[in-house]
Coordinates of C-alpha atoms and ligand atoms in Angstrom, one line a residue:
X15 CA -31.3 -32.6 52.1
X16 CA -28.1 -30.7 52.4
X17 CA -25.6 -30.5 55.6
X18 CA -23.2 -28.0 56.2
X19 CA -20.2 -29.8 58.2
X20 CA -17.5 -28.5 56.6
X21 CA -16.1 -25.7 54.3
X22 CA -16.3 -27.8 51.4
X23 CA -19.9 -28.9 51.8
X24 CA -20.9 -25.9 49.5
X25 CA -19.6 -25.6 45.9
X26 CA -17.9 -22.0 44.8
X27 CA -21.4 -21.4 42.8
X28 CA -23.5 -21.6 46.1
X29 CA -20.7 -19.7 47.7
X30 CA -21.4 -16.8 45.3
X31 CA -25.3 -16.9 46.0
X32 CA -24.7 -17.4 50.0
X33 CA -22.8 -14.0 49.3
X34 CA -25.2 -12.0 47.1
X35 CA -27.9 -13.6 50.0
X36 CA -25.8 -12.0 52.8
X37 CA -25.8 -8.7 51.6
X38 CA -29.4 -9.0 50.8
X39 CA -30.5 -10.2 54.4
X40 CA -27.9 -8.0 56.2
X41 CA -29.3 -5.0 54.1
X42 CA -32.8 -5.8 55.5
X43 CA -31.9 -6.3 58.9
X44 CA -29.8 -2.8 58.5
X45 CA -33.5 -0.9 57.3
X46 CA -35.7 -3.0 59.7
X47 CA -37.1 -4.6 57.4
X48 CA -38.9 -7.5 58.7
X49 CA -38.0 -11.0 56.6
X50 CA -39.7 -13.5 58.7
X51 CA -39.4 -16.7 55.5
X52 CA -38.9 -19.2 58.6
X53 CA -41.9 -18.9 60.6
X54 CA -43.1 -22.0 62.5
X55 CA -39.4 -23.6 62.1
X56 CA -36.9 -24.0 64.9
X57 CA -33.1 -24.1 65.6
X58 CA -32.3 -26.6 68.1
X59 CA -28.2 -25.3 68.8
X60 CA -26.0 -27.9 70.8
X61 CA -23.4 -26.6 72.7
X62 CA -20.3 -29.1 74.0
X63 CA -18.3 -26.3 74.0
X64 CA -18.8 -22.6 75.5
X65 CA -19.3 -19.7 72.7
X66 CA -20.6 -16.0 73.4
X67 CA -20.7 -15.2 69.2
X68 CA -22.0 -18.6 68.0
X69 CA -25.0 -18.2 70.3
X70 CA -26.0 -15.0 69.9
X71 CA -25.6 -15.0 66.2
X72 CA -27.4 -18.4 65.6
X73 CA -30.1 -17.4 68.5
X74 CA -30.8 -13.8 67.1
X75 CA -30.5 -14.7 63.5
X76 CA -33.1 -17.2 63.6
X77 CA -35.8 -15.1 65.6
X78 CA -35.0 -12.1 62.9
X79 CA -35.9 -15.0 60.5
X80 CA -39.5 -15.3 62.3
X81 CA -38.3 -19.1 64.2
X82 CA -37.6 -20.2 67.4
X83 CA -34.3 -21.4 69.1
X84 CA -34.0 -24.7 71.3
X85 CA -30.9 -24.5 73.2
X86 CA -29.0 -27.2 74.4
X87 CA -25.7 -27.8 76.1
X88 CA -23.9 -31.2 77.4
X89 CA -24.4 -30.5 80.7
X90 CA -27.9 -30.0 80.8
X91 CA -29.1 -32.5 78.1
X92 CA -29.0 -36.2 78.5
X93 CA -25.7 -35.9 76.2
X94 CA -24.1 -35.2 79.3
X95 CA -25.6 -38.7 80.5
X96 CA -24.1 -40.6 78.1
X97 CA -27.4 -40.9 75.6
X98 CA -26.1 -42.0 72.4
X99 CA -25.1 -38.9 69.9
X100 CA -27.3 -41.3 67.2
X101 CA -30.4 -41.6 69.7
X102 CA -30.3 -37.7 70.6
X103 CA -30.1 -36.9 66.7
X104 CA -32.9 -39.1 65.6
X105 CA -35.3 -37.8 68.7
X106 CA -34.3 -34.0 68.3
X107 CA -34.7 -34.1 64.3
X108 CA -38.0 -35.2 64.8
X109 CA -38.9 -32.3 66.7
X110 CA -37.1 -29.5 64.8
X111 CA -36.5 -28.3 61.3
X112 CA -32.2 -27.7 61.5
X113 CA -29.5 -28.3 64.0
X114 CA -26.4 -26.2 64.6
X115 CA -24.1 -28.3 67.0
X116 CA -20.7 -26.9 68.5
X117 CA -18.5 -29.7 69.4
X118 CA -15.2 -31.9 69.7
X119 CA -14.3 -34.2 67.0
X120 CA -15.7 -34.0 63.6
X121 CA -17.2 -37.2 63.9
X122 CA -19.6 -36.5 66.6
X123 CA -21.3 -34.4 64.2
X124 CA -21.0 -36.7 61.4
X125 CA -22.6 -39.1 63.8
X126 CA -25.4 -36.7 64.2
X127 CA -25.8 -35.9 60.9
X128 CA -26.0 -39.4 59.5
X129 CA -29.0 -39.7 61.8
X130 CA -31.0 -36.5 61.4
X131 CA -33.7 -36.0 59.3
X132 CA -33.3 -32.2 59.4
X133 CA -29.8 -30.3 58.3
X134 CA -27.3 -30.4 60.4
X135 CA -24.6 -27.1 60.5
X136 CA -21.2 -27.3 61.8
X137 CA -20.7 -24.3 64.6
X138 CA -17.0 -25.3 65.4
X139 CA -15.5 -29.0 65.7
X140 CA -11.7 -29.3 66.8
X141 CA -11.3 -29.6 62.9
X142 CA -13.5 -27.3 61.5
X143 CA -15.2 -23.7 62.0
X144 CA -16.8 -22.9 58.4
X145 CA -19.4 -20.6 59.5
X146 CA -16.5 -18.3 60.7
X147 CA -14.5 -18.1 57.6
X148 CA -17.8 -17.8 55.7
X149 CA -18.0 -14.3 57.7
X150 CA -14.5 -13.4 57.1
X151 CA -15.3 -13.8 53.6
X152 CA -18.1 -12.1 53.9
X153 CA -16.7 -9.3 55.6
X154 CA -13.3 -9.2 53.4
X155 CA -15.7 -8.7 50.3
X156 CA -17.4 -6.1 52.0
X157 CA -14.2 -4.3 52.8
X158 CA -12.2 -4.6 49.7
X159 CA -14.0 -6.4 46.8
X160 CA -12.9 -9.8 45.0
X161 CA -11.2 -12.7 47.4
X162 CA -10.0 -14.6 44.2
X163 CA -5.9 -13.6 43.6
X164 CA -5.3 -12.7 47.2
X165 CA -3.1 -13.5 50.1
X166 CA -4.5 -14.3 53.4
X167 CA -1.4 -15.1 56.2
X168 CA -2.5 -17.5 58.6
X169 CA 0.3 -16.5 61.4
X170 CA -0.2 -19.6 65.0
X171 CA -1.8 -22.5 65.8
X172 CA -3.0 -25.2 62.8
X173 CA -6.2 -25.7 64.1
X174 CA -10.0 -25.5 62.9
X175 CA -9.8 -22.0 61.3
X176 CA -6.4 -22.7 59.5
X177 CA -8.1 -26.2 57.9
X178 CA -11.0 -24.2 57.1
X179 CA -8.6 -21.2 55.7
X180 CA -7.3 -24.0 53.3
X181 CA -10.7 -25.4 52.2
X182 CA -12.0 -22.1 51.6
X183 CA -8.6 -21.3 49.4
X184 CA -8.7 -24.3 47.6
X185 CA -12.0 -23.5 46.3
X186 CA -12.4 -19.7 46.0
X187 CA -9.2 -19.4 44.1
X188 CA -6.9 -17.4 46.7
X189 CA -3.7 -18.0 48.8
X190 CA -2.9 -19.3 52.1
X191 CA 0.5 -18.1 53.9
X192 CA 0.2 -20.5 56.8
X193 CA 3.1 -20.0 59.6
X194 CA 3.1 -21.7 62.6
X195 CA 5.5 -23.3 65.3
X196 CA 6.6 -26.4 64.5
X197 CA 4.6 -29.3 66.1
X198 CA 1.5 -27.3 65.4
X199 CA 1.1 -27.4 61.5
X200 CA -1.5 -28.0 59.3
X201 CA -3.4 -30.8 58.9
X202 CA -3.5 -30.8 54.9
X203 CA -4.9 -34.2 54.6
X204 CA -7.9 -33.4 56.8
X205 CA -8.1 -30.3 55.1
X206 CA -8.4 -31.9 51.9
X207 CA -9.8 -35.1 52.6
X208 CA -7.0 -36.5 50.9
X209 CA -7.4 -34.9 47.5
X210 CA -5.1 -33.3 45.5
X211 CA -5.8 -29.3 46.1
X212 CA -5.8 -26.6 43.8
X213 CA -1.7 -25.9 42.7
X214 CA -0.7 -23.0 44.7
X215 CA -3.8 -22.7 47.1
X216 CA -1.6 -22.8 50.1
X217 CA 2.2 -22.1 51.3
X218 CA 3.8 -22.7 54.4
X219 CA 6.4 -20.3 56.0
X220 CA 8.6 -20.9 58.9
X221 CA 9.0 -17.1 59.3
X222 CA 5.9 -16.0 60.2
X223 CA 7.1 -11.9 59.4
X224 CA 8.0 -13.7 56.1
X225 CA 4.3 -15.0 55.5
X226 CA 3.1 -11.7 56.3
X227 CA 4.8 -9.9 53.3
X228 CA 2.4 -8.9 50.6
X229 CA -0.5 -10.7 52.4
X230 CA -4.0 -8.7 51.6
X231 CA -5.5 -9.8 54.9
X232 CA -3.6 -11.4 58.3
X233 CA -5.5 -13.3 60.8
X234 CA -4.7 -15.3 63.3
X235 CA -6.4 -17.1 66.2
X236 CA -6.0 -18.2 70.4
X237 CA -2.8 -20.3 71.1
X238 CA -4.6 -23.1 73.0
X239 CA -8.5 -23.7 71.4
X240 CA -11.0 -25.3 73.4
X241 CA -10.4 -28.5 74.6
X242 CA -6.8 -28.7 74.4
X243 CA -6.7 -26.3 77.6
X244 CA -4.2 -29.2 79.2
X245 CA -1.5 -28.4 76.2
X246 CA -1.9 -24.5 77.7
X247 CA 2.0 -24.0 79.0
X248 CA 4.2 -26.0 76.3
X249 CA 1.8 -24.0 73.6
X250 CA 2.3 -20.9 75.9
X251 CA 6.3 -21.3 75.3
X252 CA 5.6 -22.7 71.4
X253 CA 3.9 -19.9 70.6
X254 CA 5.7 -16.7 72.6
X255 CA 8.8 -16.6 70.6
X256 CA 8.0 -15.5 66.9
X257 CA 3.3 -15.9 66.7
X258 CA 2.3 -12.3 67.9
X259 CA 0.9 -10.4 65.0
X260 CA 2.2 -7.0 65.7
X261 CA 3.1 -3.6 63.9
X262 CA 6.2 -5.0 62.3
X263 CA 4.5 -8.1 61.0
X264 CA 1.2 -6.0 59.3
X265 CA 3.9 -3.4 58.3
X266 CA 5.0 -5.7 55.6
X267 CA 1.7 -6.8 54.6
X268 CA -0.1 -4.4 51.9
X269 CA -0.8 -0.9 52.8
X270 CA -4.2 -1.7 52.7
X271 CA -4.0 -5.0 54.9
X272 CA -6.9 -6.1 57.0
X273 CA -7.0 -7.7 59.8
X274 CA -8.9 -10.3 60.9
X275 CA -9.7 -12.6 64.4
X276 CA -12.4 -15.2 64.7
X277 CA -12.6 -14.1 68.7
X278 CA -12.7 -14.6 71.7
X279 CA -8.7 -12.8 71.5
X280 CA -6.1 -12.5 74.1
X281 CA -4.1 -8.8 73.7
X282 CA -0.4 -9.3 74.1
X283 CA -0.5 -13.0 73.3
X284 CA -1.6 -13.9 69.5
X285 CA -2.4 -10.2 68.6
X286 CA -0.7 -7.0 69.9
X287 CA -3.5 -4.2 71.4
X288 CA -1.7 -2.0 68.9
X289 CA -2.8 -4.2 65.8
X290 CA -6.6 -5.8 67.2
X291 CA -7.6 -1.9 67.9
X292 CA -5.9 -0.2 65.2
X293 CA -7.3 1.1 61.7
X294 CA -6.8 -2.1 60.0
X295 CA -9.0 -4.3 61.9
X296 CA -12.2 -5.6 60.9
X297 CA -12.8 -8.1 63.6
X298 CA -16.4 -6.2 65.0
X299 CA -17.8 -6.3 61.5
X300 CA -16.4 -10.0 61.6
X301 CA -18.3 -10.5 64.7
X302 CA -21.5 -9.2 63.6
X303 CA -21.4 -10.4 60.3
X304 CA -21.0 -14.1 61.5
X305 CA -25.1 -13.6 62.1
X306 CA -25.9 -12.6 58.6
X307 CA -23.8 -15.2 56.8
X308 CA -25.4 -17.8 59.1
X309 CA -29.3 -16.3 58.0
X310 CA -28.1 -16.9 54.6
X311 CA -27.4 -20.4 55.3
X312 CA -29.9 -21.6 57.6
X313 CA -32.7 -19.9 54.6
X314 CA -30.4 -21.4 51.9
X315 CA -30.4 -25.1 54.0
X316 CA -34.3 -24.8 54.7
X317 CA -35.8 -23.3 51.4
X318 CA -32.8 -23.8 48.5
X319 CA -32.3 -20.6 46.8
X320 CA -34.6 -17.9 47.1
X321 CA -36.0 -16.0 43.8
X322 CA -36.6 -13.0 45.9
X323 CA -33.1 -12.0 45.2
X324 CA -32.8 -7.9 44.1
Ligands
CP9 N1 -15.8 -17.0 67.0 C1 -16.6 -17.7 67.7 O1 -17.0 -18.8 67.3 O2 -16.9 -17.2 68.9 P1 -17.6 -18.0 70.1 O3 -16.7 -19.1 70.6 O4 -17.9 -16.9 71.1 O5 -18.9 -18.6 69.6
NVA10 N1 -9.8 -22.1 67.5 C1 -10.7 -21.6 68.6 C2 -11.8 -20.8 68.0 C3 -12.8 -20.2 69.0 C4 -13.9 -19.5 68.3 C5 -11.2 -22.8 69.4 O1 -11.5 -23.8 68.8 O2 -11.3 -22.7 70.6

Protein backbone atom coordinates (compact mmCIF):
# COMPACT_ATOMS: atom_id res chain seq x y z
CA UNK A 1 0.00 0.00 0.00
CA UNK A 2 1.28 3.23 -1.24
CA UNK A 3 0.88 6.90 0.57
CA UNK A 4 1.19 10.02 -1.05
CA UNK A 5 2.62 12.53 1.83
CA UNK A 6 5.05 14.17 0.05
CA UNK A 7 6.43 15.14 -3.42
CA UNK A 8 8.90 12.60 -3.29
CA UNK A 9 6.59 9.72 -2.43
CA UNK A 10 6.37 8.98 -6.25
CA UNK A 11 9.39 8.09 -8.36
CA UNK A 12 9.97 10.25 -11.83
CA UNK A 13 8.69 6.94 -13.67
CA UNK A 14 5.18 7.10 -11.85
CA UNK A 15 5.33 10.77 -12.41
CA UNK A 16 5.37 10.19 -16.19
CA UNK A 17 2.37 7.68 -15.99
CA UNK A 18 0.36 10.04 -13.34
CA UNK A 19 0.91 12.52 -16.44
CA UNK A 20 -0.02 10.43 -19.45
CA UNK A 21 -3.15 9.34 -16.79
CA UNK A 22 -4.08 13.09 -16.41
CA UNK A 23 -4.55 13.78 -19.82
CA UNK A 24 -6.31 10.63 -20.25
CA UNK A 25 -8.94 11.23 -17.37
CA UNK A 26 -9.10 15.04 -18.02
CA UNK A 27 -9.79 14.17 -21.82
CA UNK A 28 -12.78 12.05 -20.65
CA UNK A 29 -14.16 14.30 -18.28
CA UNK A 30 -13.73 17.04 -21.23
CA UNK A 31 -16.18 14.54 -23.78
CA UNK A 32 -18.47 13.38 -20.92
CA UNK A 33 -17.37 10.38 -20.96
CA UNK A 34 -18.37 8.54 -17.94
CA UNK A 35 -15.19 6.61 -16.07
CA UNK A 36 -16.78 5.50 -13.00
CA UNK A 37 -13.45 2.61 -12.08
CA UNK A 38 -14.10 3.59 -8.30
CA UNK A 39 -17.56 2.57 -7.60
CA UNK A 40 -18.52 1.42 -4.10
CA UNK A 41 -15.08 3.22 -2.69
CA UNK A 42 -15.11 6.34 -0.67
CA UNK A 43 -12.88 9.49 0.13
CA UNK A 44 -13.14 10.36 3.67
CA UNK A 45 -11.23 14.35 3.24
CA UNK A 46 -10.10 15.81 6.72
CA UNK A 47 -10.03 19.33 6.86
CA UNK A 48 -7.80 21.20 9.89
CA UNK A 49 -7.51 23.93 7.69
CA UNK A 50 -10.06 25.85 5.42
CA UNK A 51 -9.69 25.25 1.44
CA UNK A 52 -12.29 26.23 -1.37
CA UNK A 53 -9.96 24.22 -4.37
CA UNK A 54 -8.93 21.20 -2.25
CA UNK A 55 -12.54 20.39 -1.56
CA UNK A 56 -14.10 20.82 -4.56
CA UNK A 57 -11.44 19.14 -6.56
CA UNK A 58 -11.16 16.05 -4.16
CA UNK A 59 -15.14 16.11 -3.62
CA UNK A 60 -16.03 16.27 -7.46
CA UNK A 61 -13.16 14.22 -8.70
CA UNK A 62 -14.11 11.35 -6.75
CA UNK A 63 -17.96 11.31 -7.57
CA UNK A 64 -16.80 11.71 -11.49
CA UNK A 65 -14.80 8.58 -10.51
CA UNK A 66 -18.29 6.79 -9.57
CA UNK A 67 -17.33 7.09 -5.20
CA UNK A 68 -18.55 8.80 -2.55
CA UNK A 69 -16.99 11.62 -0.34
CA UNK A 70 -17.03 11.63 3.66
CA UNK A 71 -16.14 15.04 4.77
CA UNK A 72 -14.74 15.91 7.86
CA UNK A 73 -13.35 18.99 9.52
CA UNK A 74 -11.77 19.56 13.20
CA UNK A 75 -14.45 21.28 14.39
CA UNK A 76 -17.05 19.03 13.74
CA UNK A 77 -15.27 15.58 14.31
CA UNK A 78 -14.04 14.31 17.59
CA UNK A 79 -10.47 15.57 16.33
CA UNK A 80 -11.62 18.68 17.58
CA UNK A 81 -12.12 16.84 21.03
CA UNK A 82 -8.89 15.83 21.42
CA UNK A 83 -9.51 11.97 20.02
CA UNK A 84 -6.14 10.72 19.37
CA UNK A 85 -4.95 11.40 15.44
CA UNK A 86 -3.94 7.35 15.76
CA UNK A 87 -7.43 6.26 17.14
CA UNK A 88 -9.35 8.50 14.38
CA UNK A 89 -7.03 6.85 11.67
CA UNK A 90 -7.46 3.28 12.60
CA UNK A 91 -11.50 3.74 13.05
CA UNK A 92 -11.90 5.89 9.73
CA UNK A 93 -9.64 3.42 7.57
CA UNK A 94 -11.81 0.77 8.59
CA UNK A 95 -14.63 2.44 7.09
CA UNK A 96 -13.19 3.92 3.85
CA UNK A 97 -10.98 2.98 1.00
CA UNK A 98 -8.38 6.42 0.96
CA UNK A 99 -7.95 9.50 3.02
CA UNK A 100 -7.00 12.99 1.81
CA UNK A 101 -6.22 15.02 5.11
CA UNK A 102 -5.35 18.92 5.00
CA UNK A 103 -3.51 19.83 8.01
CA UNK A 104 -0.60 21.49 10.28
CA UNK A 105 2.56 19.73 10.74
CA UNK A 106 3.73 16.97 8.65
CA UNK A 107 3.66 14.66 11.34
CA UNK A 108 0.06 14.68 12.06
CA UNK A 109 -0.33 13.01 8.82
CA UNK A 110 2.52 10.75 9.27
CA UNK A 111 0.72 9.85 12.49
CA UNK A 112 -2.33 9.02 10.43
CA UNK A 113 -0.73 7.25 7.97
CA UNK A 114 1.28 4.97 10.13
CA UNK A 115 -2.13 3.88 11.40
CA UNK A 116 -4.35 3.55 8.26
CA UNK A 117 -5.06 0.67 6.59
CA UNK A 118 -6.23 2.61 3.48
CA UNK A 119 -3.78 5.37 1.51
CA UNK A 120 -3.38 8.24 2.99
CA UNK A 121 -2.84 11.66 0.47
CA UNK A 122 -1.30 14.81 1.62
CA UNK A 123 -3.83 17.95 0.69
CA UNK A 124 -1.41 20.62 2.29
CA UNK A 125 0.70 20.32 5.60
CA UNK A 126 2.67 23.59 6.75
CA UNK A 127 5.50 21.63 4.90
CA UNK A 128 4.20 20.27 2.04
CA UNK A 129 1.43 20.80 -0.74
CA UNK A 130 2.35 18.02 -3.51
CA UNK A 131 -0.97 17.69 -5.09
CA UNK A 132 -0.57 21.40 -6.11
CA UNK A 133 2.70 21.32 -7.83
CA UNK A 134 1.51 17.99 -9.36
CA UNK A 135 -1.11 20.38 -11.18
CA UNK A 136 1.35 23.01 -11.96
CA UNK A 137 3.19 20.39 -13.68
CA UNK A 138 0.46 19.21 -15.15
CA UNK A 139 -0.75 22.34 -16.41
CA UNK A 140 2.95 23.66 -17.46
CA UNK A 141 3.19 20.45 -19.78
CA UNK A 142 -0.05 21.23 -21.10
CA UNK A 143 1.01 24.75 -21.93
CA UNK A 144 4.48 24.45 -23.21
CA UNK A 145 5.74 20.78 -23.44
CA UNK A 146 8.83 19.18 -21.47
CA UNK A 147 9.59 20.51 -17.60
CA UNK A 148 13.07 18.87 -17.68
CA UNK A 149 15.84 21.93 -18.50
CA UNK A 150 13.69 24.68 -17.30
CA UNK A 151 13.58 27.52 -14.88
CA UNK A 152 10.80 27.93 -12.48
CA UNK A 153 11.40 31.38 -10.02
CA UNK A 154 9.96 30.83 -6.86
CA UNK A 155 9.72 34.82 -5.84
CA UNK A 156 8.17 35.07 -1.43
CA UNK A 157 7.59 33.15 1.36
CA UNK A 158 9.72 29.47 1.86
CA UNK A 159 6.82 27.68 2.72
CA UNK A 160 4.95 24.37 1.61
CA UNK A 161 4.88 25.09 -2.13
CA UNK A 162 8.60 26.31 -2.31
CA UNK A 163 9.66 22.72 -0.40
CA UNK A 164 7.51 21.02 -2.70
CA UNK A 165 8.95 23.28 -5.82
CA UNK A 166 12.40 21.80 -4.67
CA UNK A 167 11.36 18.08 -4.35
CA UNK A 168 9.64 18.17 -7.60
CA UNK A 169 13.09 19.87 -9.19
CA UNK A 170 15.23 17.56 -7.70
CA UNK A 171 13.53 14.74 -9.35
CA UNK A 172 12.12 15.89 -12.71
CA UNK A 173 15.41 17.32 -13.73
CA UNK A 174 14.51 21.28 -13.78
CA UNK A 175 15.62 24.53 -11.88
CA UNK A 176 14.50 26.35 -8.89
CA UNK A 177 15.29 30.28 -8.65
CA UNK A 178 14.05 30.61 -5.07
CA UNK A 179 14.00 34.39 -3.80
CA UNK A 180 12.70 35.33 -0.65
CA UNK A 181 13.18 37.86 2.32
CA UNK A 182 15.56 36.96 4.55
CA UNK A 183 14.18 35.05 7.69
CA UNK A 184 11.79 33.34 5.37
CA UNK A 185 14.08 30.83 3.29
CA UNK A 186 13.95 27.52 2.41
CA UNK A 187 13.97 24.73 4.35
CA UNK A 188 16.43 22.55 2.21
CA UNK A 189 16.84 19.89 4.72
CA UNK A 190 13.13 19.19 5.06
CA UNK A 191 12.99 19.50 1.47
CA UNK A 192 15.40 16.82 1.08
CA UNK A 193 15.18 14.90 3.98
CA UNK A 194 18.70 15.37 4.46
CA UNK A 195 19.97 13.97 1.27
CA UNK A 196 22.28 15.23 -1.00
CA UNK A 197 19.94 16.74 -4.10
CA UNK A 198 20.49 16.61 -7.63
CA UNK A 199 23.70 19.33 -8.45
CA UNK A 200 22.10 22.33 -9.68
CA UNK A 201 18.35 21.55 -8.94
CA UNK A 202 17.89 24.72 -6.98
CA UNK A 203 19.51 28.34 -6.61
CA UNK A 204 18.81 30.94 -4.28
CA UNK A 205 18.68 34.80 -5.17
CA UNK A 206 18.56 37.65 -2.95
CA UNK A 207 17.21 39.73 -5.87
CA UNK A 208 14.13 38.51 -6.56
CA UNK A 209 13.99 40.66 -10.28
CA UNK A 210 17.36 38.79 -10.58
CA UNK A 211 15.68 35.22 -10.07
CA UNK A 212 13.13 36.13 -12.43
CA UNK A 213 15.65 36.50 -15.49
CA UNK A 214 15.36 33.79 -17.96
CA UNK A 215 12.90 31.86 -15.69
CA UNK A 216 10.32 29.70 -18.07
CA UNK A 217 7.53 29.95 -15.47
CA UNK A 218 7.18 32.47 -12.16
CA UNK A 219 5.04 31.67 -9.36
CA UNK A 220 4.69 32.67 -6.26
CA UNK A 221 2.31 32.25 -3.34
CA UNK A 222 0.26 34.34 -0.03
CA UNK A 223 2.75 36.22 2.35
CA UNK A 224 1.33 34.69 5.56
CA UNK A 225 -0.15 30.73 4.87
CA UNK A 226 -2.51 29.34 7.09
CA UNK A 227 -1.72 29.01 10.53
CA UNK A 228 0.96 31.47 10.80
CA UNK A 229 -1.89 34.24 10.61
CA UNK A 230 -0.16 35.76 14.11
CA UNK A 231 3.26 36.48 11.96
CA UNK A 232 0.64 38.56 9.49
CA UNK A 233 2.29 42.36 10.12
CA UNK A 234 6.22 41.60 10.47
CA UNK A 235 5.58 39.29 7.10
CA UNK A 236 3.40 42.25 5.83
CA UNK A 237 6.60 44.61 6.18
CA UNK A 238 9.13 41.51 5.19
CA UNK A 239 7.45 40.93 2.23
CA UNK A 240 6.24 44.69 0.85
CA UNK A 241 9.57 45.93 -0.11
CA UNK A 242 11.04 43.81 -3.12
CA UNK A 243 8.19 40.14 -3.27
CA UNK A 244 5.43 41.53 -5.67
CA UNK A 245 5.65 39.81 -8.96
CA UNK A 246 4.87 42.57 -11.26
CA UNK A 247 5.36 43.65 -15.09
CA UNK A 248 9.05 44.51 -14.49
CA UNK A 249 9.83 41.20 -12.85
CA UNK A 250 7.94 38.83 -15.74
CA UNK A 251 9.50 41.30 -18.23
CA UNK A 252 12.77 39.71 -17.69
CA UNK A 253 11.58 36.28 -17.63
CA UNK A 254 11.21 34.56 -21.24
CA UNK A 255 8.90 36.00 -23.72
CA UNK A 256 6.99 33.13 -23.38
CA UNK A 257 6.87 33.02 -19.42
CA UNK A 258 3.95 31.61 -17.47
CA UNK A 259 2.63 32.35 -14.69
CA UNK A 260 1.55 30.44 -12.03
CA UNK A 261 -0.41 30.76 -8.23
CA UNK A 262 -1.51 27.88 -6.18
CA UNK A 263 -4.56 30.34 -4.96
CA UNK A 264 -6.36 31.68 -2.81
CA UNK A 265 -4.21 35.26 -4.20
CA UNK A 266 -4.16 38.70 -2.83
CA UNK A 267 -3.93 41.52 -5.94
CA UNK A 268 -1.47 44.18 -5.04
CA UNK A 269 0.34 42.14 -2.40
CA UNK A 270 2.31 38.89 -3.81
CA UNK A 271 0.96 39.38 -7.43
CA UNK A 272 0.14 42.67 -9.22
CA UNK A 273 -3.66 42.57 -10.94
CA UNK A 274 -1.59 43.48 -14.04
CA UNK A 275 0.40 40.10 -14.04
CA UNK A 276 -2.49 37.42 -12.20
CA UNK A 277 -5.05 38.69 -15.11
CA UNK A 278 -2.70 39.22 -17.85
CA UNK A 279 -1.97 36.88 -21.02
CA UNK A 280 0.65 35.01 -19.25
CA UNK A 281 -1.25 33.50 -16.54
CA UNK A 282 -2.33 30.03 -16.18
CA UNK A 283 -3.60 29.97 -12.75
CA UNK A 284 -7.60 28.90 -13.82
CA UNK A 285 -6.31 25.96 -15.74
CA UNK A 286 -4.05 25.47 -12.54
CA UNK A 287 -7.18 25.56 -10.57
CA UNK A 288 -9.13 23.15 -12.44
CA UNK A 289 -6.50 20.93 -13.25
CA UNK A 290 -5.69 20.33 -9.50
CA UNK A 291 -9.05 17.91 -9.93
CA UNK A 292 -7.69 15.80 -12.76
CA UNK A 293 -4.16 15.24 -11.37
CA UNK A 294 -5.79 14.30 -8.12
CA UNK A 295 -8.32 11.46 -10.27
CA UNK A 296 -5.09 10.27 -11.46
CA UNK A 297 -3.77 9.66 -8.17
CA UNK A 298 -6.46 8.57 -6.09
CA UNK A 299 -7.05 5.63 -9.35
CA UNK A 300 -3.34 5.23 -9.41
CA UNK A 301 -3.35 4.83 -5.18
CA UNK A 302 -6.52 2.41 -5.33
CA UNK A 303 -5.98 0.21 -8.55
CA UNK A 304 -1.95 0.64 -9.49
CA UNK A 305 -1.63 1.42 -13.07
CA UNK A 306 -4.33 1.07 -15.25
CA UNK A 307 -3.78 -0.93 -18.80
CA UNK A 308 -6.64 1.07 -20.17
CA UNK A 309 -4.15 3.66 -21.12
CA UNK A 310 -4.74 5.02 -25.15
N1 LIG B 1 -4.59 25.91 -3.72
C1 LIG B 1 -5.34 25.37 -2.74
O1 LIG B 1 -4.98 24.37 -2.14
O2 LIG B 1 -6.51 26.02 -2.51
P1 LIG B 1 -7.53 25.79 -1.28
O3 LIG B 1 -6.83 26.29 -0.05
O4 LIG B 1 -8.72 26.62 -1.64
O5 LIG B 1 -7.83 24.33 -1.18
N1 LIG C 1 0.90 28.39 1.31
C1 LIG C 1 -0.54 28.51 1.41
C2 LIG C 1 -1.19 27.71 0.34
C3 LIG C 1 -2.69 27.75 0.33
C4 LIG C 1 -3.29 26.85 -0.71
C5 LIG C 1 -1.00 28.05 2.78
O1 LIG C 1 -0.43 27.06 3.28
O2 LIG C 1 -1.88 28.68 3.37
Amino acid sequence: MKHYLQFSDFTADEYAYLFARTATIKRKFKSYEKYHPLVDRTLAMIFEKASTRTRVSFEAGMGQLGGTVVNLTSTDSQLGRSESIEDTARVISRMTDIVMIRTFGQERIERFAAHSRVPVINGLTNEFHPCQIMADLFTYIEHRGAIAGKVVTWVGDGNNMANTWLQAADLLGFTVHVSTPSGYEVDEKLAFGGRQPRAGCYKIFKDPTQACQGADLVTTDVWTSMGYEAENEARRKAFAADWCVDGKMMAVARPDALFMHCLPAHRGEEVSAEVIDGPQSVVWDEAENRMHVQKAIMEYLLLGRVSELP
